C-alpha positions as a printed NumPy array, in Angstrom:
array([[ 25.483,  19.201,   3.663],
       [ 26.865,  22.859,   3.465],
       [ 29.767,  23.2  ,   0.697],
       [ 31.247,  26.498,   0.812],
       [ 32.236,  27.739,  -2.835],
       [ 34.333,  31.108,  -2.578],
       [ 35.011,  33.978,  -1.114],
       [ 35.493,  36.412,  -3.788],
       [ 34.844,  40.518,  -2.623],
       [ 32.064,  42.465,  -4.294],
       [ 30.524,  45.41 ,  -2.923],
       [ 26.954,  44.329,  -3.081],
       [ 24.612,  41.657,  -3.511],
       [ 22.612,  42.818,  -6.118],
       [ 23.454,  39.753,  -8.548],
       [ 20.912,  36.74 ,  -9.942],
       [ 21.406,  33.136,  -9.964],
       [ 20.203,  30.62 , -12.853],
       [ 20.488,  27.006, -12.189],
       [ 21.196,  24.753, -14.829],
       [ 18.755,  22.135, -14.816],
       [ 16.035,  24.911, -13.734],
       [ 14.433,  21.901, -11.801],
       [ 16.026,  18.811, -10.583],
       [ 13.56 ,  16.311, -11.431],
       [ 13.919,  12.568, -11.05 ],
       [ 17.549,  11.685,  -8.902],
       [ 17.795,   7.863,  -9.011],
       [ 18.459,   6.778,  -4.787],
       [ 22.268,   6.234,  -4.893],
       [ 22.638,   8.492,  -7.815],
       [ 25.359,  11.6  ,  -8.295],
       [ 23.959,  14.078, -10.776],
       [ 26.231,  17.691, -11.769],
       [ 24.543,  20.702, -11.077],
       [ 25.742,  23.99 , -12.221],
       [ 24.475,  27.536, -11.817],
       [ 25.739,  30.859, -12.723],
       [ 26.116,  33.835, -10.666],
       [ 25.311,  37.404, -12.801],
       [ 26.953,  40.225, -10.947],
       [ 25.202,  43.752, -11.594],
       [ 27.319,  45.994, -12.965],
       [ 28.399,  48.301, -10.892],
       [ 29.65 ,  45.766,  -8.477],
       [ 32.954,  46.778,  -6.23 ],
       [ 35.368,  44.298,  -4.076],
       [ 34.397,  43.172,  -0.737],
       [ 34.167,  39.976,   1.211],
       [ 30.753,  37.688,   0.284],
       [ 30.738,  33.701,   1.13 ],
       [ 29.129,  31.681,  -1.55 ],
       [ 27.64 ,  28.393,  -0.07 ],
       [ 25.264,  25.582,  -1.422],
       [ 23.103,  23.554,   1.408],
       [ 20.5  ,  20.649,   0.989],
       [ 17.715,  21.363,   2.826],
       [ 17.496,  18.183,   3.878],
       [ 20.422,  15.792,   3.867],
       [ 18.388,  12.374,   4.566],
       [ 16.858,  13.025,   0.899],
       [ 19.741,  14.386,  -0.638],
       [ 23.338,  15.333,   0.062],
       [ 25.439,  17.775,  -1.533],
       [ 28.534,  15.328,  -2.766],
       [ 31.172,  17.849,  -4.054],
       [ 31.548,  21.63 ,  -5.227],
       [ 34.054,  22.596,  -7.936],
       [ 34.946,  26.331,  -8.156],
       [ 34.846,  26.611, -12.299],
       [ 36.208,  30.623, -11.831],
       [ 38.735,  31.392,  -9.165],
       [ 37.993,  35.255,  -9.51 ],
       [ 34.86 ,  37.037,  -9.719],
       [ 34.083,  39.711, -11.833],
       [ 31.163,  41.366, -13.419],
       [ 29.232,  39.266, -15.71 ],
       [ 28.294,  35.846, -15.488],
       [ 30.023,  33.36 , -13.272],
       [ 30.136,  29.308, -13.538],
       [ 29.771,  26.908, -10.969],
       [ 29.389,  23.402, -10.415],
       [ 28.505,  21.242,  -7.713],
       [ 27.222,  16.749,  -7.151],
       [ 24.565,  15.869,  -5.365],
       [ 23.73 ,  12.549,  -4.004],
       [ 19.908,  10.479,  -4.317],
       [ 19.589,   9.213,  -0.68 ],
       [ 15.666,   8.355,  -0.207],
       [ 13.107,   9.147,  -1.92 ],
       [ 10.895,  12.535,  -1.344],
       [ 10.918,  16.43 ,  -2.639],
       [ 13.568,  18.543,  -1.357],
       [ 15.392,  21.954,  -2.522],
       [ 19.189,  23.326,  -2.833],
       [ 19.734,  26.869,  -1.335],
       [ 22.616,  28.399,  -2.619],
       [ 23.268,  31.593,  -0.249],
       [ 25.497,  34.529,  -0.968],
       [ 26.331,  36.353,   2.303],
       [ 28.184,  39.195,   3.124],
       [ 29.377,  41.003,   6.442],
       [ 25.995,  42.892,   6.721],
       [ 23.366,  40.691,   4.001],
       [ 22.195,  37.914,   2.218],
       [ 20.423,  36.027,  -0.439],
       [ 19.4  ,  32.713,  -1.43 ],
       [ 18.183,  30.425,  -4.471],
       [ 16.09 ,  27.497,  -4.585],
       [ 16.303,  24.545,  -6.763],
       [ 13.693,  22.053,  -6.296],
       [ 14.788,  18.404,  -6.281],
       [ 12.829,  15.371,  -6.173],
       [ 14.311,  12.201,  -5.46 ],
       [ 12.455,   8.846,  -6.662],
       [ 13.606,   5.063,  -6.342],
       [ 15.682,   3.109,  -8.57 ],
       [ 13.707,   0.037, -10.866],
       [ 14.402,  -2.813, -10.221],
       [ 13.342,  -6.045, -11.942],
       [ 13.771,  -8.438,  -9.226],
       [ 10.555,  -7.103,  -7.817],
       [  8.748,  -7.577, -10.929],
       [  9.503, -10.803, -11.471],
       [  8.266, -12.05 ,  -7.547],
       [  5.13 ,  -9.812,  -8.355],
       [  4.712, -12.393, -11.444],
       [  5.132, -15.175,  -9.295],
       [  2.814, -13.864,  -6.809],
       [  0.288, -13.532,  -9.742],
       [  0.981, -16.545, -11.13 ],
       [  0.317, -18.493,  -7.566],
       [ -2.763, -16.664,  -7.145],
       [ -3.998, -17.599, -10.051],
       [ -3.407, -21.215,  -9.397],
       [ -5.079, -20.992,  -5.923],
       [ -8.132, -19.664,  -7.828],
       [ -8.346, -22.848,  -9.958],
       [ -8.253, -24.667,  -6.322],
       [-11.138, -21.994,  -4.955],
       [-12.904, -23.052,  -8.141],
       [-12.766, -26.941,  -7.915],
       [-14.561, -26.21 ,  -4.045],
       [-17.675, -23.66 ,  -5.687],
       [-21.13 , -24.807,  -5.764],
       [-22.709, -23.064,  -8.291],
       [-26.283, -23.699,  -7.059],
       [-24.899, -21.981,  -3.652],
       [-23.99 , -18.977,  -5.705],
       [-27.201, -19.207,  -7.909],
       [-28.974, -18.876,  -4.729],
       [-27.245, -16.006,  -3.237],
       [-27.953, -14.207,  -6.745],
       [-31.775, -15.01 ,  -6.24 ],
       [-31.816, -13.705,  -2.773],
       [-28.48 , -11.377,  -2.769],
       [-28.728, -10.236,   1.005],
       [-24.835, -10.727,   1.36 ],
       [-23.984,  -9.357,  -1.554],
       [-26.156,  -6.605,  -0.932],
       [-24.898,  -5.958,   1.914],
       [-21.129,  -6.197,   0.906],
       [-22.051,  -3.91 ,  -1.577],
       [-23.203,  -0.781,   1.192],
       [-20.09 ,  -1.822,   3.289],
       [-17.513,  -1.36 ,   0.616],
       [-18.356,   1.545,  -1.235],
       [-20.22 ,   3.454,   1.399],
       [-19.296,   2.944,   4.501],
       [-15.052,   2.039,   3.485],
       [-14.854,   5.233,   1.287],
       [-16.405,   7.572,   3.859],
       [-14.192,   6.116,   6.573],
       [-11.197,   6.086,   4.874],
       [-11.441,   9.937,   4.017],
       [-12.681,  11.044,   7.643],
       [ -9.788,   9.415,   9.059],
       [ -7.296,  10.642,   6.54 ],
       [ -8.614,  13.998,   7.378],
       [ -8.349,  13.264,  10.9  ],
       [ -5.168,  11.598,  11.324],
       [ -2.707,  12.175,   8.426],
       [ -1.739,  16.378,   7.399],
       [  0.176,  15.408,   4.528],
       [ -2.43 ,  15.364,   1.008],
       [ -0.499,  12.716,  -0.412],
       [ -0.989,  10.27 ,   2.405],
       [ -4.768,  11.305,   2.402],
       [ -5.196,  10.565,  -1.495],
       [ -3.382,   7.189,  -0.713],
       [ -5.848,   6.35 ,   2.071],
       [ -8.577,   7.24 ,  -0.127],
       [ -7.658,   5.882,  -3.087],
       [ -7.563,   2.661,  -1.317],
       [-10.759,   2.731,   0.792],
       [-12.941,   3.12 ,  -2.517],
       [-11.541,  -0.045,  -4.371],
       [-12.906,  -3.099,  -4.551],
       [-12.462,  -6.089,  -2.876],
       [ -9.417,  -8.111,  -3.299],
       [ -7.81 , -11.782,  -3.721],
       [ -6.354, -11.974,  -0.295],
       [-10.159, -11.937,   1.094],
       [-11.093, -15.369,  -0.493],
       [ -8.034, -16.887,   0.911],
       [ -8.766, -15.921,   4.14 ],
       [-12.366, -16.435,   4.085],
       [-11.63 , -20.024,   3.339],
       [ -8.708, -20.378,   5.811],
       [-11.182, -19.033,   8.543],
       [-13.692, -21.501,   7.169],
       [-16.19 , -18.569,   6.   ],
       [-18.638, -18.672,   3.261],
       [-16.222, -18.849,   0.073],
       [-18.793, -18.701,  -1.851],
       [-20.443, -15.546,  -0.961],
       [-16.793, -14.544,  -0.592],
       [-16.222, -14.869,  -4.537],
       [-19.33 , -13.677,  -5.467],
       [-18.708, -10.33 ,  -3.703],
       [-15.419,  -9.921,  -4.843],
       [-16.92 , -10.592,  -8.979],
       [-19.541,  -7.883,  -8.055],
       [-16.975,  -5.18 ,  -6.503],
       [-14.815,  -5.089,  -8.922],
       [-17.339,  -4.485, -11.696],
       [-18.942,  -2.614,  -9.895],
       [-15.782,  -0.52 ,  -9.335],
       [-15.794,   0.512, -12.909],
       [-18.589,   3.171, -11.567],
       [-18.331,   3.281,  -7.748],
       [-14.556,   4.338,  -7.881],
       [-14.993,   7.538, -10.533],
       [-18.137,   8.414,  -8.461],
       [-16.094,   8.56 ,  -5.051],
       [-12.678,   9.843,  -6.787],
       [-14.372,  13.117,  -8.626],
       [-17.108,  13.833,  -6.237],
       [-15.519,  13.487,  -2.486],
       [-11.936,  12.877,  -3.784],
       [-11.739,  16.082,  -5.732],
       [-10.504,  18.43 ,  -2.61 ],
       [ -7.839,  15.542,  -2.238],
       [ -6.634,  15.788,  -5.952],
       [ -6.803,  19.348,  -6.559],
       [ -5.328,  20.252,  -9.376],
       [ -3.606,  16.199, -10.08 ],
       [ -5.794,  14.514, -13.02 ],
       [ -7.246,  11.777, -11.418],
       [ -6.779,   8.449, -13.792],
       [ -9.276,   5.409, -13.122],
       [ -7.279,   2.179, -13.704],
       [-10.04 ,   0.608, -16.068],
       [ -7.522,  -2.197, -17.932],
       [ -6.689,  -2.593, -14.035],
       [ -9.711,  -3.64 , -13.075],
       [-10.663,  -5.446, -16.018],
       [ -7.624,  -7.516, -15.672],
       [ -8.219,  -8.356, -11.892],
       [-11.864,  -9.656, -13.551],
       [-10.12 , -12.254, -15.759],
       [ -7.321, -12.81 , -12.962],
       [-10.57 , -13.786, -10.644],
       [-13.086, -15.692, -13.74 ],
       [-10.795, -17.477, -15.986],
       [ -9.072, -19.661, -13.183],
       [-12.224, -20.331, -11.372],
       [-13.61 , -20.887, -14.408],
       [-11.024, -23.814, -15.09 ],
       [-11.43 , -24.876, -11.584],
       [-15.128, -25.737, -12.468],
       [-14.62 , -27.318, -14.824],
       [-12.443, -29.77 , -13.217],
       [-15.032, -29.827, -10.724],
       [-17.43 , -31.414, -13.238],
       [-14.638, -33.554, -15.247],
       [-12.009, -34.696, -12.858],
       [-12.822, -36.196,  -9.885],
       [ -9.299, -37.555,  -9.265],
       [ -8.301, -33.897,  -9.635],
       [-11.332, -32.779,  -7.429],
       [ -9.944, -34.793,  -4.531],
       [ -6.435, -33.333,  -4.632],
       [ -7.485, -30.049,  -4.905],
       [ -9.463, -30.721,  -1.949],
       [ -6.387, -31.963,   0.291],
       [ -3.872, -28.861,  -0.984],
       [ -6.462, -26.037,  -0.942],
       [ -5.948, -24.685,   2.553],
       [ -1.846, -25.631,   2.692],
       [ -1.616, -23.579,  -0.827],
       [ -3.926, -20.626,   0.839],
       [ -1.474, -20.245,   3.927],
       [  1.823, -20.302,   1.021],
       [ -0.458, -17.644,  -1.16 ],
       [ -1.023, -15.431,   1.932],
       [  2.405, -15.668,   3.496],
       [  3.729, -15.468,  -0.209],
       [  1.581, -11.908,  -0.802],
       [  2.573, -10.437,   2.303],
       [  6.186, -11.152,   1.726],
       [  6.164,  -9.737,  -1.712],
       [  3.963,  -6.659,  -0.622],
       [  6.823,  -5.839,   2.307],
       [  9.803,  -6.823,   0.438],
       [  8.172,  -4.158,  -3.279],
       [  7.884,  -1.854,  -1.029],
       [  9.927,  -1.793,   2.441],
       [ 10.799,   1.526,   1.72 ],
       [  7.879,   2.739,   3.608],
       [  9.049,   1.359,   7.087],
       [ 11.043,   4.52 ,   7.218],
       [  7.873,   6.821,   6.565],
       [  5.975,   5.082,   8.608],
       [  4.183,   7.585,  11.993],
       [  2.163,   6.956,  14.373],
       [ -0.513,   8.636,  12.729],
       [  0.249,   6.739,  10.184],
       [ -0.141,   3.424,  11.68 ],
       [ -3.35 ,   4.464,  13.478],
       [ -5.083,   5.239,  10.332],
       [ -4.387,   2.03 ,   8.814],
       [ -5.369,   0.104,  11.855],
       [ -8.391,   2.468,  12.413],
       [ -9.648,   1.556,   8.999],
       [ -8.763,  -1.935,   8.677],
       [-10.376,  -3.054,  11.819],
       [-13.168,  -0.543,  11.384],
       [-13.692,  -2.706,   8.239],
       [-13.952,  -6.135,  10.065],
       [-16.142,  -4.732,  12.663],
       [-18.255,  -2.542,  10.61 ],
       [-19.301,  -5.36 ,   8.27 ],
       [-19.581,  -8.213,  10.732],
       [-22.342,  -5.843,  12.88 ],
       [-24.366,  -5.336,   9.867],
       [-24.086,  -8.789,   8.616],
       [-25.527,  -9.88 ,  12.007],
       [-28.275,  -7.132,  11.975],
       [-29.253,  -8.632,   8.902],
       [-28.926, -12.131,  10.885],
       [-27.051, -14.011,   8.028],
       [-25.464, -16.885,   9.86 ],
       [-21.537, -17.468,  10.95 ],
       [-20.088, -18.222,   8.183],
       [-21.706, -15.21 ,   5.861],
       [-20.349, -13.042,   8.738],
       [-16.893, -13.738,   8.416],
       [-16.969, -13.333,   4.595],
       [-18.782,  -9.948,   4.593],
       [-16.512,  -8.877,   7.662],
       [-13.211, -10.06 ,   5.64 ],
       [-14.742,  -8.411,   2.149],
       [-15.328,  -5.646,   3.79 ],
       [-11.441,  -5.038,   5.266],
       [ -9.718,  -6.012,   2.34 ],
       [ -9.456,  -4.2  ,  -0.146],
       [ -7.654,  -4.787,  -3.802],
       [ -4.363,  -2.739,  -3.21 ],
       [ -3.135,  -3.41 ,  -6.879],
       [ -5.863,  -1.197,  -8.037],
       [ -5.119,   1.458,  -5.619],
       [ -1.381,   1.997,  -6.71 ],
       [ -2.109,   1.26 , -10.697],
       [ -4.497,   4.593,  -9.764],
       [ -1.231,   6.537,  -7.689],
       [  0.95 ,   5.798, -10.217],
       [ -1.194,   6.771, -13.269],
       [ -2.277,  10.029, -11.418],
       [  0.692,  11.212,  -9.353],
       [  4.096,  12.015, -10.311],
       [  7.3  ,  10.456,  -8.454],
       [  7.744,  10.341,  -6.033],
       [  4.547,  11.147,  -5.116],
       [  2.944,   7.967,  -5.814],
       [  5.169,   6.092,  -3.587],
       [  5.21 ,   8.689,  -1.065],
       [  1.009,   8.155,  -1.002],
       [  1.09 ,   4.382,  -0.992],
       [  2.729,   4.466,   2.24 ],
       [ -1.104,   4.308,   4.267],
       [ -1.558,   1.533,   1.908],
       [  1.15 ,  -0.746,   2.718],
       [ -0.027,   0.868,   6.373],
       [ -3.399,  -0.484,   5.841],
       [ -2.678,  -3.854,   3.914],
       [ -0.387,  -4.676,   7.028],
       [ -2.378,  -4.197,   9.856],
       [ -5.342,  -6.177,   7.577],
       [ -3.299,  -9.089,   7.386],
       [ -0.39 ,  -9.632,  10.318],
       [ -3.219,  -9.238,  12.901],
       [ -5.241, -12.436,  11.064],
       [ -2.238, -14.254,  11.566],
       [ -2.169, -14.017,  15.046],
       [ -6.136, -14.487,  14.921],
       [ -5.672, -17.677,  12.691],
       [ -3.001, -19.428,  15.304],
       [ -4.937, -18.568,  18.346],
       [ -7.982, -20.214,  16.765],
       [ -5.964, -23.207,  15.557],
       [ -4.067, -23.625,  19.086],
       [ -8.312, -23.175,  20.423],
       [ -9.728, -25.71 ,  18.599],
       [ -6.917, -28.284,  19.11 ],
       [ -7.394, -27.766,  22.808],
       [-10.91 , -28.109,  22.273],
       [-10.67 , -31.518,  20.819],
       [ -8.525, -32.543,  23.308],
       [-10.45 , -31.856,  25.924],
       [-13.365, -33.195,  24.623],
       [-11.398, -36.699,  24.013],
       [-10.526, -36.664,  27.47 ],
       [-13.72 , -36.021,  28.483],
       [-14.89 , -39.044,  26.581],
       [-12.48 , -41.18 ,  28.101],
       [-13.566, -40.53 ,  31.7  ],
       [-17.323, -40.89 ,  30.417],
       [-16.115, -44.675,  28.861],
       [-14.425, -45.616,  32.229],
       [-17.077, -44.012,  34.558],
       [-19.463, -45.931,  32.504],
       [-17.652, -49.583,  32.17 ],
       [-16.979, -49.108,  36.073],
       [-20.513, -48.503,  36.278],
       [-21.319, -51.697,  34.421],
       [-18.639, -53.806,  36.157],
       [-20.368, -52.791,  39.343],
       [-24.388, -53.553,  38.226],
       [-22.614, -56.916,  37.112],
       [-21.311, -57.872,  41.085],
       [-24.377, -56.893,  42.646]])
């Protein structure tokens, strides 16, 4: 990525560069983009060799394309030069351009930044995502019992309890171990960021596929995310101001609010066909779980496929942190669930609200706070994080599915041999 320009011959390197952009801000991935700088020679200046070069500092961000020599002769006074560059990945980089002699040199920086390219395909599978969602809530809705829930308000143990495991115990984590594990601030503001929102979607679903308590799943998830609305500026200015620095830090308010009407309005409709439609009732309650596994697999893909740039970022410090703090989740909250001796199924949803966390909020919060490619280069932990949540529970979910079918097997067998035992028993009393 080194383009020699000229050789011209000047007597000394006392001369000043300007580069025209200043900054290089914003290089679309797959983009070219001119550059062009201008050399002032001193006056004074006499003939002798020099090398004029231009160099990316780092060629897997950005590659130096082409170099046109604009004046085939230098002389004093401003000289004209212009040279392509090349988006490659996204991340911060600079251009040197280094004027060398026999005995001396000196460089020039321009700082690049190189961000990814829209595109609308992803948007419109994140709509689908949302809209499928939104129709499993309706299902989730249909299976509430709202004197359940209007006990667990009365005596809110698990939701009080949810409560101290996501936004004490997740935020705290989440910043020791970004401390610990990751150097660069942007991955530690993305780990943050993450570890004080609030509960998300993909909990319910796999509350219900692990046959937890769905409702004290829903009801924690309601009471995080308002809840949010304070817990997340208390966390972000207080502990998350060493993280930020000098960033303004932007709470995602119409964020949240809209993940409250996501979660309300179609359990809302799902009660009331609860209370008006038993034909509908009954086929929610056959396509609930089958509609879960499509929403999960269906949210996983999407989350991958938005943002698979981050498979190329990806450490093992990285990776560590995310499976340090997801797991931490599951086993933080399922020990104090069982402290507080709530029974199995209260266990997994506290465990599983505790884990998961909502990542839309998180990177609403990136990208209203960070430039780009900042904000993509700090939701790498949280792709990190959201993927070693969720792959892991698929492996959990087959192994219990592939347990319990054994289970029943066994036990059918075992009934068999009882029924024989016992007719050859009876076959035998009758002889005698």
């Amino acid at each position: 990525s080194e383009v020699i320009l000229h050789s011209p011959k000047v007597s000394s390197l006392s001369a000043d560069i300007e580069f025209y952009p200043d900054e290089l801000k914003g290089v679309l991935v797959d983009e070219n983009r001119d550059v062009s700088f201008g050399i002032i020679w001193e006056n004074g200046a006499k003939y002798v060799d020099v090398q004029i070069s231009v160099v990316s500092e780092n060629p897997d961000i950005l590659k130096i394309e082409n170099a046109t020599l604009m004046d085939e002769r230098i002389r004093e006074g401003l000289k004209n030069y212009t040279f392509t560059v090349r988006g490659v990945f996204l991340g911060y980089t600079s251009v040197t351009v280094k004027i060398a002699d026999e005995h001396q040199s000196k460089e020039w920086h321009l700082k690049v930044s190189v961000v990814r390219q829209y595109n609308i395909l992803v948007d419109i599978v994140t709509g689908l995502m949302a809209a499928l969602v939104a129709f499993n809530y309706i299902n989730m809705g249909v299976q509430l019992d709202m004197n359940v829930i209007g006990k667990v308000l009365k005596r809110p143990y698990g939701p009080t309890i949810g409560f101290f495991c996501q936004f004490l115990f997740m935020p705290l984590a989440s910043y020791g171990i970004s401390l610990l594990l990751l150097e660069d601030k942007s991955l530690q503001l993305g780990l943050f960021t993450l570890g004080c929102s609030p509960g998300g979607s993909m909990s319910n679903f796999w509350t219900l596929l692990f046959d937890g308590d769905v409702n004290l799943s829903v009801t924690m998830t309601f009471i995080s995310t308002i809840a949010a609305l304070a817990m997340m500026p208390l966390w972000i200015f207080t502990l998350g101001a060493s993280l930020f620095r000098d960033r303004q830090a932007t709470i995602p308010f119409v964020n949240l609010a809209g993940s409250l009407i996501i979660l309300t309005l179609p359990i809302g409709i799902g009660l009331l066909i609860q209370q008006y439609s038993p034909r509908l009732s009954k086929i929610s309650d056959r396509i609930i779980k089958p509609v879960t596994i499509v929403c999960v697999l269906f949210g996983i893909s999407v989350g991958l496929y938005a943002n698979s740039f981050v498979f190329y970022l990806f450490t093992w410090q990285v990776m560590l942190a995310g499976l340090s703090i997801a797991w931490g989740g599951y086993c933080f909250g399922a020990v104090v669930a069982w402290l507080f001796k709530l029974d199995k199924a209260q266990i997994i949803a506290v465990s599983i609200e505790t884990a998961f966390q909502n990542p839309a909020v998180a990177f609403v919060m990136l990208v209203l706070s960070l430039p780009q490619p900042e904000a993509d280069l700090s939701s790498v932990p949280v792709i990190a994080q959201l993927m070693l949540t969720g792959l892991p529970m698929w492996a959990l979910l087959v192994a219990t599915r592939i347990y319990r079918k054994f289970c029943k097997r066994t036990e059918k067998t075992d009934k068999k041999v009882y029924t024989v035992v016992e007719m050859n028993g009876a076959e035998d009393q009758c002889n005698m």
